[in-house]
Coordinates of C-alpha atoms and ligand atoms in Angstrom, one line a residue:
M143 CA -16.9 68.1 30.9
R144 CA -13.4 67.0 30.1
I145 CA -13.7 64.0 32.5
T146 CA -17.1 63.0 31.1
H147 CA -15.7 63.1 27.5
A148 CA -12.6 61.0 28.5
L149 CA -14.9 58.5 30.3
R150 CA -17.2 58.3 27.3
L151 CA -14.1 57.7 25.1
G152 CA -12.9 55.1 27.5
V153 CA -16.2 53.2 27.6
G154 CA -16.2 53.4 23.8
A155 CA -12.8 51.9 23.6
I156 CA -13.7 49.0 25.9
A157 CA -16.9 48.3 24.0
L158 CA -14.9 48.2 20.8
A159 CA -12.3 45.9 22.3
L160 CA -15.1 43.6 23.5
T161 CA -16.6 43.5 20.0
V162 CA -13.3 42.7 18.4
T163 CA -12.4 39.9 20.7
A164 CA -15.9 38.5 21.0
C165 CA -16.1 37.8 17.3
G166 CA -13.1 35.5 17.1
G167 CA -13.2 31.7 16.9
G168 CA -10.4 31.5 19.5
G169 CA -12.0 34.5 21.3
D170 CA -10.2 36.5 23.9
K171 CA -9.0 33.3 25.8
A172 CA -5.4 32.3 25.6
A173 CA -4.7 29.3 23.3
L174 CA -3.7 27.1 26.2
D175 CA -7.0 27.9 28.0
N176 CA -8.9 26.9 25.0
A177 CA -6.8 23.7 24.8
Q178 CA -7.7 23.1 28.5
D179 CA -11.4 23.1 27.4
G180 CA -10.5 20.6 24.7
K181 CA -10.8 23.1 21.8
L182 CA -8.5 24.8 19.4
T183 CA -9.0 26.8 16.3
I184 CA -6.2 26.4 13.8
G185 CA -5.6 28.4 10.7
I186 CA -4.6 26.4 7.6
K187 CA -4.7 26.8 3.8
F188 CA -7.8 25.4 2.2
D189 CA -6.6 25.1 -1.4
Q190 CA -3.0 23.7 -1.3
P191 CA -3.0 20.0 -2.3
G192 CA -0.7 17.9 -0.1
L193 CA -0.4 20.7 2.4
G194 CA -3.7 22.2 3.5
L195 CA -6.8 21.2 1.5
R196 CA -10.5 21.2 2.3
T197 CA -12.4 18.7 0.2
K198 CA -15.9 19.2 -1.1
D199 CA -17.3 17.1 1.7
G200 CA -15.7 19.3 4.3
T201 CA -12.8 17.1 5.3
Y202 CA -9.2 18.3 5.6
S203 CA -6.0 16.8 4.4
G204 CA -2.3 17.6 3.9
F205 CA 1.0 17.8 5.8
D206 CA 0.0 21.0 7.6
V207 CA -3.2 19.4 8.7
E208 CA -1.3 16.4 10.1
V209 CA 1.2 18.7 11.9
A210 CA -1.7 20.7 13.3
K211 CA -3.5 17.5 14.5
Y212 CA -0.3 16.1 16.1
V213 CA 0.5 19.3 17.9
A214 CA -3.1 19.7 19.1
N215 CA -3.1 16.2 20.4
K216 CA 0.1 17.0 22.4
L217 CA -1.7 20.0 23.8
G218 CA -4.5 17.7 24.9
V219 CA -7.0 18.4 22.1
S220 CA -8.4 15.5 20.0
P221 CA -9.3 15.9 16.3
D222 CA -13.0 16.4 17.1
G223 CA -12.1 19.4 19.3
L224 CA -10.4 21.1 16.3
T225 CA -11.9 23.8 14.1
F226 CA -9.9 24.6 11.0
K227 CA -10.2 28.1 9.7
E228 CA -9.0 29.3 6.3
A229 CA -5.8 31.5 6.8
P230 CA -4.9 33.2 3.5
S231 CA -1.3 34.4 3.3
A232 CA -2.1 38.1 3.9
Q233 CA -4.4 37.5 6.9
R234 CA -2.3 35.2 9.1
E235 CA -0.8 37.8 11.4
T236 CA -4.2 39.5 11.9
L237 CA -6.0 36.2 12.6
I238 CA -3.5 35.5 15.3
E239 CA -3.4 39.0 16.8
N240 CA -7.2 39.2 16.9
G241 CA -7.5 35.8 18.6
Q242 CA -9.6 34.4 15.7
V243 CA -7.2 31.4 15.6
D244 CA -5.0 29.8 18.3
L245 CA -2.4 28.6 15.9
V246 CA -1.5 29.0 12.2
V247 CA -0.1 26.0 10.4
A248 CA -0.2 27.2 6.8
T249 CA 3.1 27.1 4.8
Y250 CA 4.0 30.1 7.0
S251 CA 7.6 31.3 6.7
I252 CA 9.3 32.6 9.8
N253 CA 10.7 36.0 9.2
D254 CA 11.7 39.1 11.2
K255 CA 8.9 41.3 9.8
R256 CA 6.2 38.8 10.9
K257 CA 8.0 38.3 14.3
E258 CA 7.1 41.9 15.1
K259 CA 3.5 40.8 15.3
V260 CA 3.4 37.1 16.1
D261 CA 5.7 34.4 17.5
F262 CA 6.7 31.2 15.8
A263 CA 7.4 27.7 17.0
G264 CA 9.5 25.5 14.7
P265 CA 10.7 25.3 12.0
Y266 CA 9.0 22.0 11.1
Y267 CA 9.9 22.1 7.4
I268 CA 12.2 24.0 5.1
A269 CA 11.0 24.9 1.6
G270 CA 12.3 27.3 -1.1
Q271 CA 10.7 29.6 -3.6
S272 CA 10.4 28.2 -7.1
L273 CA 8.4 28.7 -10.4
L274 CA 5.6 26.8 -12.0
V275 CA 5.1 27.1 -15.8
K276 CA 3.2 25.3 -18.5
A277 CA 4.8 22.0 -19.5
D278 CA 5.7 23.3 -23.0
N279 CA 7.2 26.6 -21.7
T280 CA 10.9 26.8 -22.7
D281 CA 11.8 30.5 -22.0
I282 CA 11.4 30.5 -18.2
T283 CA 14.1 28.5 -16.6
G284 CA 14.6 30.4 -13.3
P285 CA 14.1 33.8 -11.6
D286 CA 16.5 35.5 -13.9
S287 CA 14.4 34.8 -16.9
L288 CA 11.3 36.6 -15.6
K289 CA 12.1 40.1 -17.0
G290 CA 9.1 41.3 -18.9
K291 CA 7.0 38.3 -18.0
T292 CA 3.8 38.3 -15.9
V293 CA 4.1 36.2 -12.8
C294 CA 1.4 35.4 -10.3
S295 CA 1.8 35.1 -6.5
V296 CA -0.2 35.8 -3.4
K297 CA -0.8 39.0 -1.5
G298 CA 1.2 39.1 1.8
S299 CA 3.4 36.2 0.8
T300 CA 7.2 36.2 1.0
P301 CA 7.6 35.0 -2.7
A302 CA 5.6 38.1 -3.9
Q303 CA 7.7 40.4 -1.8
N304 CA 10.9 38.7 -3.1
I305 CA 9.9 39.3 -6.7
E306 CA 9.1 42.9 -6.1
K307 CA 12.4 43.5 -4.3
S308 CA 14.9 41.4 -6.2
Y309 CA 13.5 40.9 -9.7
P310 CA 12.6 44.3 -11.1
G311 CA 11.1 44.3 -14.5
T312 CA 8.9 41.3 -13.7
Q313 CA 5.1 42.1 -13.9
L314 CA 3.7 40.8 -10.6
Q315 CA 0.1 39.9 -10.5
T316 CA -1.2 39.1 -6.9
Y317 CA -4.3 37.3 -5.8
D318 CA -5.5 36.2 -2.4
T319 CA -4.8 32.5 -3.0
Y320 CA -2.6 30.4 -5.1
S321 CA -5.5 28.5 -6.6
L322 CA -6.5 31.7 -8.3
C323 CA -3.0 32.0 -9.7
L324 CA -3.3 28.5 -11.1
E325 CA -6.5 29.6 -13.0
S326 CA -4.5 32.4 -14.5
L327 CA -1.7 30.1 -15.5
A328 CA -4.2 27.7 -17.1
S329 CA -5.8 30.5 -19.1
G330 CA -2.4 31.9 -20.2
A331 CA -3.0 35.3 -18.4
V332 CA 0.2 34.8 -16.5
A333 CA 3.4 33.0 -17.7
A334 CA 4.4 31.6 -14.3
V335 CA 3.2 31.1 -10.7
T336 CA 5.8 31.6 -8.0
T337 CA 5.8 30.4 -4.4
D338 CA 7.4 27.6 -2.4
D339 CA 8.5 24.5 -4.3
I340 CA 6.4 22.1 -2.2
I341 CA 3.2 24.1 -2.9
L342 CA 3.9 24.2 -6.6
A343 CA 4.7 20.5 -6.7
G344 CA 1.2 19.8 -5.2
Y345 CA -0.5 21.8 -8.0
A346 CA 1.6 20.2 -10.7
S347 CA 0.7 16.7 -9.6
Q348 CA -3.1 17.6 -9.7
S349 CA -2.9 18.0 -13.5
P350 CA -0.3 15.5 -14.8
G351 CA 1.6 16.6 -17.9
Q352 CA 0.2 20.1 -17.8
Y353 CA 2.7 22.0 -15.7
K354 CA 6.3 21.8 -14.5
V355 CA 8.3 23.3 -11.6
V356 CA 11.4 24.9 -13.1
G357 CA 14.7 26.1 -11.7
K358 CA 16.3 25.4 -8.3
P359 CA 14.7 26.8 -5.2
F360 CA 16.0 30.4 -4.8
T361 CA 15.1 31.3 -1.2
V362 CA 15.0 29.5 2.1
E363 CA 11.5 29.3 3.7
N364 CA 11.5 28.0 7.2
Y365 CA 7.9 26.9 8.0
G366 CA 6.8 27.8 11.5
I367 CA 3.7 27.5 13.6
G368 CA 2.4 31.0 14.2
L369 CA 1.0 31.9 17.6
K370 CA 0.2 34.9 19.8
K371 CA 3.2 37.2 20.4
G372 CA 4.6 36.8 23.9
D373 CA 2.9 33.4 24.7
K374 CA 6.2 31.7 25.6
E375 CA 4.5 28.8 27.4
L376 CA 2.5 28.0 24.3
R377 CA 5.6 28.3 22.1
D378 CA 7.6 26.0 24.3
K379 CA 4.8 23.4 24.3
V380 CA 4.4 23.6 20.5
N381 CA 8.2 23.3 20.0
D382 CA 8.2 20.2 22.3
A383 CA 5.4 18.7 20.2
I384 CA 7.2 19.4 16.9
T385 CA 10.4 17.8 18.4
A386 CA 8.4 14.8 19.5
M387 CA 6.8 14.5 16.0
F388 CA 10.3 14.4 14.4
A389 CA 11.5 11.8 17.0
D390 CA 8.7 9.3 17.0
G391 CA 8.4 8.9 13.2
S392 CA 5.1 10.7 12.9
W393 CA 6.7 13.6 10.9
D394 CA 8.1 11.2 8.3
K395 CA 4.8 9.3 8.0
A396 CA 2.8 12.5 7.7
F397 CA 5.0 13.8 5.0
Q398 CA 5.0 10.6 3.0
D399 CA 1.2 10.2 3.3
S400 CA 0.5 13.8 2.2
V401 CA 3.1 15.7 0.1
G402 CA 4.8 12.4 -0.7
K403 CA 1.6 11.0 -2.2
A404 CA 0.2 14.2 -3.6
A405 CA 3.4 15.3 -5.4
S406 CA 5.5 12.1 -5.3
Y407 CA 8.0 14.1 -3.2
P408 CA 10.9 12.4 -1.4
T409 CA 10.8 12.9 2.4
P410 CA 13.6 15.3 3.4
A411 CA 15.5 15.2 6.7
A412 CA 13.6 17.0 9.4
P413 CA 15.0 20.4 10.4
T414 CA 16.0 21.3 13.9
V415 CA 13.6 23.2 16.1
N416 CA 15.1 26.6 16.9
R417 CA 14.3 27.6 20.5
Y418 CA 15.2 31.3 20.1
Ligands
LIG243 N1 6.0 30.4 2.7 C1 5.6 31.6 2.1 C2 4.9 32.6 3.0 O1 4.8 32.3 4.2 C3 4.8 31.3 0.8 C4 3.6 30.4 1.0 C5 2.4 31.1 1.5 O2 2.0 32.2 1.0 O3 1.7 30.5 2.3 O4 4.6 33.7 2.6

């Protein structure tokens, strides 16, 4: 009896495991095996101008998209073998863990908590948390002026966690995406939106004269490429690709053509890839 029960449980567990892996875009295959077949599924943002944006006609643009394409190409995958999947901030680890994406290139900060679940290549860019307010706002000048104010950020993001932890007295409103925060800022439901400077600059440039980024960046956000925990071979290859992108001028060009244009942002110096 006991054996039969254990067997049944075992079969159930296997069936469940099969269902979970079978539904993913990347499936249960390792990323490098997918790349070998000429295919990769990459998680990006769909609503961040200059970084990861899906246009109405289904094309993708932005710095993260260019980084994703470059890395994919180095892994032997051409742009027509790429599938971009939306990776909202709170879902990035799960998408990687479940094999629904092979890589995540989505303004994704490397940190210890996330490293418990996924690995990172990079960093390929260093951003910093900042604030976006309406152009005529004068009372919010930096994170220390947020007390009693309603501020919007995104679930599962480092900026939201930082506000909760370090700026008590701030009313934090969280949504799934930053574009929803922008709607709340436009309507006056929130006084500010907080996330990385580079993301906010992209939104500000979409509506000239309407918003401004205020204060100096008050965190350090190292953008990494997220991948399955323990896949060292993949991480090494992605690190090599990022290093090559810095070295051959493609990184500068990608930045100028994306964030540079979308937010008239100067191109910073490339960071150093950290092969931990
Ligand atoms: N870089 C931060 C993070 O990884 C904020 C941007 C985002 O939510 O994508 O959480």
